[in-house]
CSV table of C-alpha atoms in Angstrom, one decimal:
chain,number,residue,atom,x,y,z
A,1,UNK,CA,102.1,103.6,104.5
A,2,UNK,CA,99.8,106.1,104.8
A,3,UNK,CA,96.5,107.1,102.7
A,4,UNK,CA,96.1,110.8,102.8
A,5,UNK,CA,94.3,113.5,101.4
A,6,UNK,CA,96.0,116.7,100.3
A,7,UNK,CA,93.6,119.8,99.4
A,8,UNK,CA,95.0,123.2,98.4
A,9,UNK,CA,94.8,124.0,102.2
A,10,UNK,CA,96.4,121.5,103.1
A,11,UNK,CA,95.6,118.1,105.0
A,12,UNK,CA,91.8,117.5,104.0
A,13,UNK,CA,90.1,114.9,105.9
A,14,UNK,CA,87.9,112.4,104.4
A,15,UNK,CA,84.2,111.4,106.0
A,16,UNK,CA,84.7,108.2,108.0
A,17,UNK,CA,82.5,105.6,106.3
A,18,UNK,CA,83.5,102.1,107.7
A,19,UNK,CA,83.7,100.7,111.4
A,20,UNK,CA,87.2,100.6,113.0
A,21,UNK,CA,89.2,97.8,112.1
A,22,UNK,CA,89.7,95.2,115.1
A,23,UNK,CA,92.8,95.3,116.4
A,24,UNK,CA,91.7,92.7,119.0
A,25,UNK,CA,88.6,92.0,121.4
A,26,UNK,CA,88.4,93.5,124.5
A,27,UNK,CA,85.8,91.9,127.2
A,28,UNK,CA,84.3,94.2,129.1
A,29,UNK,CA,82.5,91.6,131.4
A,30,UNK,CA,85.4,89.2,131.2
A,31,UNK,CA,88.7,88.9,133.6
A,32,UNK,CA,91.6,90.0,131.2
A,33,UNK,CA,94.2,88.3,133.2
A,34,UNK,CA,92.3,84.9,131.5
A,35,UNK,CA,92.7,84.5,127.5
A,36,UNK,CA,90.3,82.0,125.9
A,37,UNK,CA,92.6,80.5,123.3
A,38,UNK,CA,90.9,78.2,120.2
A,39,UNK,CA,92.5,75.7,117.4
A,40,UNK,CA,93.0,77.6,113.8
A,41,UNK,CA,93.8,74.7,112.2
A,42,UNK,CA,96.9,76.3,111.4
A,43,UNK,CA,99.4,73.0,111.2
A,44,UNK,CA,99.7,69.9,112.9
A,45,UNK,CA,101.3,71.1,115.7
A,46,UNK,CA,100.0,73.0,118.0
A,47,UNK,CA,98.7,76.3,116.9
A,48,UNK,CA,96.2,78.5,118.4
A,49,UNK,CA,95.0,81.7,117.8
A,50,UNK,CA,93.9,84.8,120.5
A,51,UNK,CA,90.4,85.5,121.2
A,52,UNK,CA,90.4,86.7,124.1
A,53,UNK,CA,93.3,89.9,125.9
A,54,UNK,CA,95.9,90.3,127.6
A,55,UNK,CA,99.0,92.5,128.0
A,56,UNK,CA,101.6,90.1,126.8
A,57,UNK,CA,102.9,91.8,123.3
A,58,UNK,CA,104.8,89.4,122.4
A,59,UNK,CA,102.3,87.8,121.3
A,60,UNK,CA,99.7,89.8,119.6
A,61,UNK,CA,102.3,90.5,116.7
A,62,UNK,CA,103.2,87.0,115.5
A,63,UNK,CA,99.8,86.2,113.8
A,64,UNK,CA,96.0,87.4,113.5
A,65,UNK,CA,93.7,86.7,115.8
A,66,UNK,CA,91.6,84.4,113.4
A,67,UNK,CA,92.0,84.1,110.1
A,68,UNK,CA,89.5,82.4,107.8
A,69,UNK,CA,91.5,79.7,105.5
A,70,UNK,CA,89.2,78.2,102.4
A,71,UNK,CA,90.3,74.5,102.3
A,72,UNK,CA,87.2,72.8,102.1
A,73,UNK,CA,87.1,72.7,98.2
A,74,UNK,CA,88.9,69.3,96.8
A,75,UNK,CA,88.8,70.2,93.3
A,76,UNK,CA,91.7,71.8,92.0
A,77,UNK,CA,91.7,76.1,92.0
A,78,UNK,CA,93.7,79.2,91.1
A,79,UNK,CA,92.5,78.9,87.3
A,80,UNK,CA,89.7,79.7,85.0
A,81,UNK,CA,89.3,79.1,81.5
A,82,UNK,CA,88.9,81.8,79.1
A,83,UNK,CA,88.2,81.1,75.3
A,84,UNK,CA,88.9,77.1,76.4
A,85,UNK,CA,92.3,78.0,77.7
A,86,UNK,CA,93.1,77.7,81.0
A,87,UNK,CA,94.4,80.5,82.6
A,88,UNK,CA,95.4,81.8,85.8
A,89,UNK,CA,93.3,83.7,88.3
A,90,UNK,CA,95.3,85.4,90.8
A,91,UNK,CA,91.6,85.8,92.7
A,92,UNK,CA,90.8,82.3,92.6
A,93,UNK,CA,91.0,80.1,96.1
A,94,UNK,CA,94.3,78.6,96.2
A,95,UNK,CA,94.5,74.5,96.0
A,96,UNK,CA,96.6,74.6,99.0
A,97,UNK,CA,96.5,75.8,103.0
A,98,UNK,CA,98.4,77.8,104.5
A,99,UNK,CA,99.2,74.7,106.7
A,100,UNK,CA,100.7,73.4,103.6
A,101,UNK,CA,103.0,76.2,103.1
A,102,UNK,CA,104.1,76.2,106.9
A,103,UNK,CA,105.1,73.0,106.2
A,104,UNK,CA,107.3,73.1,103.8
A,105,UNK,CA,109.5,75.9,106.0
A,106,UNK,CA,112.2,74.5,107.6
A,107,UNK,CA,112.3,74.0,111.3
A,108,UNK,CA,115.0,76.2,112.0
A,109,UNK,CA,113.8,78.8,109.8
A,110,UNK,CA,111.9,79.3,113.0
A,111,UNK,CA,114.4,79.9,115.3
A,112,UNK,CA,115.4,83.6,116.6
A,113,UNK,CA,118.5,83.7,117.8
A,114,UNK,CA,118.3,87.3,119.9
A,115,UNK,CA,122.8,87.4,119.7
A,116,UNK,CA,122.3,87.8,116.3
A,117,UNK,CA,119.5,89.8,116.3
A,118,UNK,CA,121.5,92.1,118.5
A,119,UNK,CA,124.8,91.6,116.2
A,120,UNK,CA,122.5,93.4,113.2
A,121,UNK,CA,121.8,96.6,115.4
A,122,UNK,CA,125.0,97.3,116.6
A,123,UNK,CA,126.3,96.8,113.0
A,124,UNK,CA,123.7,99.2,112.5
A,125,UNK,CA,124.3,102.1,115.0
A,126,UNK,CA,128.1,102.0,114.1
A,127,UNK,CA,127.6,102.3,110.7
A,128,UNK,CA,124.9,105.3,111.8
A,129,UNK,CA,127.1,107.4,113.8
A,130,UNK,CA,130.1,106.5,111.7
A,131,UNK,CA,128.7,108.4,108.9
A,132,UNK,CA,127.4,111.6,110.9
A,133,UNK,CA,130.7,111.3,112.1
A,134,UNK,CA,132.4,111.6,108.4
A,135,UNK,CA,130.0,114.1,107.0
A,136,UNK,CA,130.3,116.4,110.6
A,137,UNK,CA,133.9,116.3,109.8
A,138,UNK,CA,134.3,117.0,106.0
A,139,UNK,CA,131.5,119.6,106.3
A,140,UNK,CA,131.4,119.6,102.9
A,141,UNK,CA,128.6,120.0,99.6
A,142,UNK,CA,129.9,117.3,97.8
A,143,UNK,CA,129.9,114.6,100.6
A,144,UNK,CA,126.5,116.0,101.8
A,145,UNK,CA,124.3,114.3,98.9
A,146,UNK,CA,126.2,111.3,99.5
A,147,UNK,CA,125.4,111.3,103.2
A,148,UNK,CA,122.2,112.3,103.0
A,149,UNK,CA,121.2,108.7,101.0
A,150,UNK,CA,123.4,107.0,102.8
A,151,UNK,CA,122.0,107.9,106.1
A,152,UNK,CA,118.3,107.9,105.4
A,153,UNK,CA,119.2,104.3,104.2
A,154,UNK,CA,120.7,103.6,107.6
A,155,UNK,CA,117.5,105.5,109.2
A,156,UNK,CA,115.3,103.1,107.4
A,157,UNK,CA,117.6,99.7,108.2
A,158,UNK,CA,116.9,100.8,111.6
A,159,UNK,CA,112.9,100.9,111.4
A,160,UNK,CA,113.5,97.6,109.7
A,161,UNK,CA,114.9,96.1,113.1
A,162,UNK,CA,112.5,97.8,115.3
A,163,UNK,CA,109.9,96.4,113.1
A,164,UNK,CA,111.4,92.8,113.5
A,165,UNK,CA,110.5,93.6,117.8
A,166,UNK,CA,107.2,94.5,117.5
A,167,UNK,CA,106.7,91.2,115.6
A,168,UNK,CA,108.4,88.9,117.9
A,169,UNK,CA,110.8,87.9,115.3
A,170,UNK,CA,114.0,90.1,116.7
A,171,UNK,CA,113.8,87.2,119.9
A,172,UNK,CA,111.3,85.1,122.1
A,173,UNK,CA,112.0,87.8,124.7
A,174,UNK,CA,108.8,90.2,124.8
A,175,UNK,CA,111.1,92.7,127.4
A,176,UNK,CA,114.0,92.5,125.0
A,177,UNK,CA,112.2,93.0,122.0
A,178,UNK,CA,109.9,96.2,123.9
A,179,UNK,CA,113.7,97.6,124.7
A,180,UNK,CA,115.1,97.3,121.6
A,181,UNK,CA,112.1,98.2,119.7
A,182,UNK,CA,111.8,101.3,121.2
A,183,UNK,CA,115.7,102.6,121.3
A,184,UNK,CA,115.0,101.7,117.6
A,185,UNK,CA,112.4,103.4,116.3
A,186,UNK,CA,112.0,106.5,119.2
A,187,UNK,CA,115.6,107.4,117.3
A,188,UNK,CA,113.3,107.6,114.1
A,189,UNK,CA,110.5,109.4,115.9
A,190,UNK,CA,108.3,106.5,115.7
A,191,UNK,CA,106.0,105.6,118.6
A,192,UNK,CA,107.3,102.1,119.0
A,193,UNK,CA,103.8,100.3,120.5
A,194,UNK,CA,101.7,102.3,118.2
A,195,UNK,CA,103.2,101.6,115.1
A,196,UNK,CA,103.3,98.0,116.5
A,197,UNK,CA,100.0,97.5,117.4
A,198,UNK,CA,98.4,99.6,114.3
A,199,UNK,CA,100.5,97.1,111.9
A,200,UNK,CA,99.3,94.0,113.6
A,201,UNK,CA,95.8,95.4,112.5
A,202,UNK,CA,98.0,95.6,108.9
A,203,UNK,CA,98.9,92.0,109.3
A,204,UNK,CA,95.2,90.3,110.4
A,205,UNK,CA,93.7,92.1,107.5
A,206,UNK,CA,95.9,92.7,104.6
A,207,UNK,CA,94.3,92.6,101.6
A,208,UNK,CA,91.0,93.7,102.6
A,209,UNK,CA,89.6,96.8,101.2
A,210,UNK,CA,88.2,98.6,104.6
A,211,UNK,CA,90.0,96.6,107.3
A,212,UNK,CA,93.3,96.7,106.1
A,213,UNK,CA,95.5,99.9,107.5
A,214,UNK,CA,98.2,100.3,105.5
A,215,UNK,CA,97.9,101.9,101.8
A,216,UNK,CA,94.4,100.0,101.2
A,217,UNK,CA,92.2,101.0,98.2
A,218,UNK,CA,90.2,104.2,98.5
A,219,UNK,CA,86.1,103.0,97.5
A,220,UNK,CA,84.8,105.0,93.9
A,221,UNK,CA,82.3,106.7,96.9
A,222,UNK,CA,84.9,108.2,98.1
A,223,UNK,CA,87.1,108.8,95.4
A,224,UNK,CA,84.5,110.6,93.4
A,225,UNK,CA,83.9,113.3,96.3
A,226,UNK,CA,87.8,114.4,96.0
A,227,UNK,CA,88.3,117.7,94.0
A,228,UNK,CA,90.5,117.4,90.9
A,229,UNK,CA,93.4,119.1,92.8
A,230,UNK,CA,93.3,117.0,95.6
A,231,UNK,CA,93.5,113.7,93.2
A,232,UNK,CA,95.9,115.1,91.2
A,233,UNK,CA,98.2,115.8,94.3
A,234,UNK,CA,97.6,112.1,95.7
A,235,UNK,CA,99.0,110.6,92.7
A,236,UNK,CA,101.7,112.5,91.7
A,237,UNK,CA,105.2,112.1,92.6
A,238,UNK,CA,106.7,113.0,95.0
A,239,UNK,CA,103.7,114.2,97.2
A,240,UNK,CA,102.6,110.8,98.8
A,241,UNK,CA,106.4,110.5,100.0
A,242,UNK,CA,106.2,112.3,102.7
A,243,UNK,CA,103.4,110.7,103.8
A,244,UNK,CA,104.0,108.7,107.0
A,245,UNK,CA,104.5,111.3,109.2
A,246,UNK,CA,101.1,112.4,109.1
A,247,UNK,CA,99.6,108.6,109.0
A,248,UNK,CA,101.1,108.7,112.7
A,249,UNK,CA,98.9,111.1,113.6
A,250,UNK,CA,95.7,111.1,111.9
A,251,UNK,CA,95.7,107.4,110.1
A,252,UNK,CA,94.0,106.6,106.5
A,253,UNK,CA,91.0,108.3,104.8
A,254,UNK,CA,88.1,106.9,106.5
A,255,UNK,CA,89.3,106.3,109.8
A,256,UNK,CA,90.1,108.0,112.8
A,257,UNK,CA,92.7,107.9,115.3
A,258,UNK,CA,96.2,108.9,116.4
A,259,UNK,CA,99.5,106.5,116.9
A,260,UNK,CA,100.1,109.0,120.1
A,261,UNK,CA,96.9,108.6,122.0
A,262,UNK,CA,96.0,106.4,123.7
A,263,UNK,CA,91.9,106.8,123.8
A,264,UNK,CA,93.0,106.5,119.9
A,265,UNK,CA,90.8,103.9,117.9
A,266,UNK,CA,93.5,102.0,117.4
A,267,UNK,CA,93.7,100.8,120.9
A,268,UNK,CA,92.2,98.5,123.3
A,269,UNK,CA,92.1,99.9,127.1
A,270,UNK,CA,94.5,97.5,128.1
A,271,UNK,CA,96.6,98.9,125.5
A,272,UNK,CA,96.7,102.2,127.1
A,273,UNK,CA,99.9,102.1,129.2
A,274,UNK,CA,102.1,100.7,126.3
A,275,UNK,CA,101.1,103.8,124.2
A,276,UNK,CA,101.5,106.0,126.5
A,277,UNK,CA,105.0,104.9,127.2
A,278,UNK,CA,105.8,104.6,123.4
A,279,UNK,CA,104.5,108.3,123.4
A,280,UNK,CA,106.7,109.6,126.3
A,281,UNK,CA,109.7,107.9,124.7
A,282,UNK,CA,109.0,109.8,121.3
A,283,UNK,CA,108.7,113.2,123.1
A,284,UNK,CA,112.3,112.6,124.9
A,285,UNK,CA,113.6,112.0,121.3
A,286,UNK,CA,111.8,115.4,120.2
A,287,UNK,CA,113.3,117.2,123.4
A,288,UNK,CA,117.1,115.3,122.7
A,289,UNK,CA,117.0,117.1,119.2
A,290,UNK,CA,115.5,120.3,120.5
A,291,UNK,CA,118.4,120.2,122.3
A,292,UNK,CA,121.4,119.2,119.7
A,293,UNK,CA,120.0,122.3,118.2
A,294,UNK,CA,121.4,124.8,120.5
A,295,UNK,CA,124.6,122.5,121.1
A,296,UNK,CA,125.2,122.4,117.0
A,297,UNK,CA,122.8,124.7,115.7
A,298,UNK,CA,119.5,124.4,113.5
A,299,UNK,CA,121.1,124.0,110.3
A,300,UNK,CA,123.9,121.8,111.1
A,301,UNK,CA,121.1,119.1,112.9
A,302,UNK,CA,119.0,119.8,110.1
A,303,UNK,CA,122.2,118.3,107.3
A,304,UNK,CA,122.9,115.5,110.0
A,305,UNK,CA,119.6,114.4,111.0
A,306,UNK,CA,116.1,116.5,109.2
A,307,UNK,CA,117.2,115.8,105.6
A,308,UNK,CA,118.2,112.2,106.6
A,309,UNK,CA,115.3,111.6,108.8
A,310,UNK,CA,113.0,112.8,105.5
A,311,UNK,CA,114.6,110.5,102.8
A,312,UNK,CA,113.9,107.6,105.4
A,313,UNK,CA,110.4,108.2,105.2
A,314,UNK,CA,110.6,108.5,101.5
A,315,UNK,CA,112.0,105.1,102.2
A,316,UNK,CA,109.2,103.4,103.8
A,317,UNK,CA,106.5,104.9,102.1
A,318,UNK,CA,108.5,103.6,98.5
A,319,UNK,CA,109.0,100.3,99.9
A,320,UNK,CA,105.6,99.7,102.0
A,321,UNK,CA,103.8,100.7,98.8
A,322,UNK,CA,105.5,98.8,97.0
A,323,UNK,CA,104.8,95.6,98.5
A,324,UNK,CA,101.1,95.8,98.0
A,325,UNK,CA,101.2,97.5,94.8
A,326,UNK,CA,102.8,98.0,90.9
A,327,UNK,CA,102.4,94.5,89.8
A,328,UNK,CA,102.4,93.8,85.9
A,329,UNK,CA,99.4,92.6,86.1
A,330,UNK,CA,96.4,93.7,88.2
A,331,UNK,CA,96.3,91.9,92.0
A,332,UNK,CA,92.8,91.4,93.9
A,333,UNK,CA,91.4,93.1,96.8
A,334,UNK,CA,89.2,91.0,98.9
A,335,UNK,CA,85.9,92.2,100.9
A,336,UNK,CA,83.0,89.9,103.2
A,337,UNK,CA,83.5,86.0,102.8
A,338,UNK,CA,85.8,86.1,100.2
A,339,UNK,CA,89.1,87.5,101.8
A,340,UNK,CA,91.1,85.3,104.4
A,341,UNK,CA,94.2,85.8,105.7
A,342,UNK,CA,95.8,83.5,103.0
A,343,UNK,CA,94.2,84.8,99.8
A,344,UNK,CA,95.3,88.6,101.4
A,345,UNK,CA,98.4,87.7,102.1
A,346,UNK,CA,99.0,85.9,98.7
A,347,UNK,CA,98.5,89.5,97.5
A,348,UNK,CA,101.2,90.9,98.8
A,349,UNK,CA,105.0,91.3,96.1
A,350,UNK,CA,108.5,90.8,97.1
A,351,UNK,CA,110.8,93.6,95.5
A,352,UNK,CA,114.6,92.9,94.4
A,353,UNK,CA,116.4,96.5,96.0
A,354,UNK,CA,120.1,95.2,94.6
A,355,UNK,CA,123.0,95.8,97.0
A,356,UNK,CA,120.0,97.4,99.5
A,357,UNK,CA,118.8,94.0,100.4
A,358,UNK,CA,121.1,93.5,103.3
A,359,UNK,CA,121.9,97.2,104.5
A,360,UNK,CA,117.8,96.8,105.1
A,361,UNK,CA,117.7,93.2,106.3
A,362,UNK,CA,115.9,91.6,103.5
A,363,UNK,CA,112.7,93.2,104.2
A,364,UNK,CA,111.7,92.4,100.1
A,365,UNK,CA,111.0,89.0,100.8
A,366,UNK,CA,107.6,90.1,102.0
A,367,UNK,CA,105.1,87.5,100.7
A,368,UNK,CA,106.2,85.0,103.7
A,369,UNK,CA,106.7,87.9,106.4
A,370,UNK,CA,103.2,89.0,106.0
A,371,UNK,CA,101.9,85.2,106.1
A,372,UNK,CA,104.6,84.5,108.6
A,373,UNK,CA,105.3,87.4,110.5
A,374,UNK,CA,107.0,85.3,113.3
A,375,UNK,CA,110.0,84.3,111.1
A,376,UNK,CA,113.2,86.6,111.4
A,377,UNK,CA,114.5,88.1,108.2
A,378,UNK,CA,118.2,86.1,108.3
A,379,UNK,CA,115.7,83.4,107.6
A,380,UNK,CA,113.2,85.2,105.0
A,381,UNK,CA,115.1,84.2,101.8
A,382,UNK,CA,115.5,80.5,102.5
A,383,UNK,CA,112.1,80.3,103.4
A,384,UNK,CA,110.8,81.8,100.5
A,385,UNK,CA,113.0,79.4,98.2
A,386,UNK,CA,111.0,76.3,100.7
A,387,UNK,CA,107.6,77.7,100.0
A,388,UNK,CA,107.9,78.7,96.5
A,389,UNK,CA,107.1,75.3,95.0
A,390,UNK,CA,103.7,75.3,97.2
A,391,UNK,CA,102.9,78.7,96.2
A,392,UNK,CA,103.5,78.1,92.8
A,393,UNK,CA,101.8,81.0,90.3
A,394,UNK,CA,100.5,82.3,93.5
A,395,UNK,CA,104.3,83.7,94.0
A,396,UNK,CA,105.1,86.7,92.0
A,397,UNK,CA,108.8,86.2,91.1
A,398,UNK,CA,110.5,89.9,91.7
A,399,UNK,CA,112.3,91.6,88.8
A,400,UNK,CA,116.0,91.7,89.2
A,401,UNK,CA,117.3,94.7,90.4
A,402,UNK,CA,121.0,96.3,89.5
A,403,UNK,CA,122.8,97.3,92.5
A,404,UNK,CA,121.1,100.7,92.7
A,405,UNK,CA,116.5,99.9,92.3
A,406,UNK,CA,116.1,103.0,90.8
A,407,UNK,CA,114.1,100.8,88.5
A,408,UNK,CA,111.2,100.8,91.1
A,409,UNK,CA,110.5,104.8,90.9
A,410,UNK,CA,108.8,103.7,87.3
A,411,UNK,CA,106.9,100.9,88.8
A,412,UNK,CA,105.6,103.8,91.7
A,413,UNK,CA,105.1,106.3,89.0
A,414,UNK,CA,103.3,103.2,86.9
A,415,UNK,CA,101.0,102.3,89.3
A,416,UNK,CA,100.0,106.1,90.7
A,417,UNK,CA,98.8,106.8,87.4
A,418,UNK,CA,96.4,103.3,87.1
A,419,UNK,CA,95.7,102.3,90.7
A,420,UNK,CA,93.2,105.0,91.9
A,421,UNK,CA,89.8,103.3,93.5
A,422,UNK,CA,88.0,100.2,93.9
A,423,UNK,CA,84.7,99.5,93.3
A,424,UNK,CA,82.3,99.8,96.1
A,425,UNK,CA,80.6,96.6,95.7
A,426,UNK,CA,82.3,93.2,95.1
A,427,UNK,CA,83.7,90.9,96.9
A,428,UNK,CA,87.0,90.6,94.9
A,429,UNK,CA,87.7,93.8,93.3
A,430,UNK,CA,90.6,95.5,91.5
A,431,UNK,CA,92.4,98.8,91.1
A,432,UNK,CA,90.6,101.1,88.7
A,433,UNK,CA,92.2,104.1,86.7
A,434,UNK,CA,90.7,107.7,86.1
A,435,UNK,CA,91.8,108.7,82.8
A,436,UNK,CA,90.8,112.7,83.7
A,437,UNK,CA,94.0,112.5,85.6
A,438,UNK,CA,95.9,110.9,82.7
């Protein structure tokens, strides 16, 4: 998730370069209660997208604000011919809209059903405290290692759900999904509203090389300024695991900002109080462990929560990564008039994780999440299967996993030794590898 910058010191940060991203627009001169809404041509029913602000969440998560979608073009796209063959350009406009995909989901692959979206959690937190249960009880090294993976699984299945609020999907109840969302992830020590409204900023521009704010391409300009040691701690396993914990408080090279505050970048003024709350809920987790410490002691919360709490991040980082990277062949990165929200979503992989799948609630069918943020995971795989005929070589079929994906630590080790920087000009750009750290 994150894009830091280790040094031999430590936590280096990088000049910022590029304006903040938009999360939104705020109108200073405007009344906020109002919002100014404006057709997107998104489908044939109705479909708008936010211009204007206002404090309803629920909202904000299910789709960008605008999005630019290149359907003028009649001719058919998507291929170029090389040597008088013609062959596929992943970086090609597609010959379809994303109207045309929408369209082919099933209605009720719409639908959030919030009793089931509840059923999933408390499956969840059973199956949490269930196993710090057994491990409390057994106290014992050989069930520790099995705990520890088991439980920083669970961790990451909950995150998952929480994740699922902030987009609207969990249920159509903003107040439900705000409760659930943060009894989720404030048990993770993640500030719910400023995760949510950071990825939402993740959503509207993935696939763009500055906007985007989750692991997004670092520009040769920069790249070349970092020492060898720095570079050679970035891409080496496993030092970008751990990386999420300090993208909550100081965000990607080149940008500023923390998850915590609420003055932050990230945020709008009208944002302010939901941070804020999302901020005092994360301290009351902090002050809850504090205290299990002097019930159980340091080392016996470190085995039943530290050690889980770190292989969850190890979790998200893996999976986030991922999703937007280690593809066989190389995937385009979009700047000025050539990104829109479909060609940067069409960038995006599903992943195969085996008998993981459904402990994490199918989060690896992530191509139609990211263009359809709205729909709720139950419904993820079947509306993949719909859309898959529209997308056509546009869809990256995932590699089968066993029931373990230990296969995808060679695809992260693959692609941290060839994806280093991008090109600082060009519109549609690609990964570039520096064989000095090769």
């Amino acid at each position: 998730m994150a894009s830091w910058v280790l040094s031999e010191c430590g936590l280096r940060p990088l000049p910022r370069i590029y304006p903040k991203p938009r999360t939104g627009q705020y109108l200073s001169n405007s009344n906020p209660s109002k919002l100014r809404l404006s057709r997107t041509g998104f489908s044939s029913d109705s479909s708008f997208s936010l211009v204007g602000r206002e404090r309803n969440w629920g909202l904000k998560v299910s789709a960008p604000l605008r999005f630019q979608e290149v359907e003028e073009e009649s001719e058919e796209r998507g291929s170029v011919l090389v040597n008088g063959v013609d062959e596929f350009d992943p970086g090609a406009p597609p010959p379809f809209k994303l109207s045309d995909i929408r369209a082919a989901i099933p209605k009720h692959c719409w639908v959030k059903d919030p009793w089931r979206s509840m059923s999933y959690v408390v499956r969840d937190v059973v199956v949490v405290f269930g196993l710090a249960a057994a491990a409390a009880y057994f106290n014992n090294w050989a069930v520790w290692p099995i705990y520890w993976f088991a439980q920083s699984t669970m961790f990451w299945a909950l995150f998952v759900l929480g994740h699922d609020c902030g987009h609207g999907s969990f249920s159509n109840d903003p107040k439900l999904n705000s409760v659930a969302g943060h009894l989720l992830h404030s048990s993770i020590l993640v500030p719910y509203h400023g995760w949510r409204i950071s990825h939402r900023t993740h959503h509207q521009n993935h696939g763009h090389v500055e906007n985007d704010e989750s692991w997004h391409p670092i520009p040769e300009k920069i790249y070349r300024t970092l020492d060898f040691a720095t570079k050679k701690l970035r891409f080496t396993l496993p030092f970008p695991m751990p990386a999420y914990p300090f993208y909550l408080w100081g965000r990607s090279p080149g940008k500023k900002g923390s998850h915590f505050h609420p003055d932050s970048d990230l945020f709008v003024p009208n944002e302010r109080k939901d941070v804020i709350t999302s901020t005092v809920c994360w301290t009351a987790m902090v002050a809850i462990l504090a205290g299990l410490s002097f019930v159980m002691g340091p080392v016996q919360l470190l085995k039943l929560y530290g050690i889980p709490y770190i292989g969850f991040v190890a979790w998200l980082d893996l999976v986030t990564y991922l999703h937007h990277h280690g593809h066989d062949e190389k995937l385009p990165w979009y700047r000025g008039k050539e990104w829109s929200y479909l060609r940067g979503g069409l960038t995006t992989l599903d992943r195969d994780y085996g008998w993981i799948n459904n402990i994490h609630h199918d989060i690896g069918t992530h191509v139609i999440h990211h263009l359809f943020p709205q729909i709720p995971h139950y419904h993820l795989i079947e509306a993949t299967a719909a859309a898959k005929p529209v997308l056509g070589k546009y869809y990256k079929e995932p590699k089968k996993s066993g029931p373990f994906p230990f296969y995808l630590l060679g695809v992260l080790q693959k692609s941290m030794k060839k994806d280093h920087y991008v090109s600082d000009t060009g519109d549609i750009v690609y990964y570039q590898t520096d064989p000095e750290l090769n």
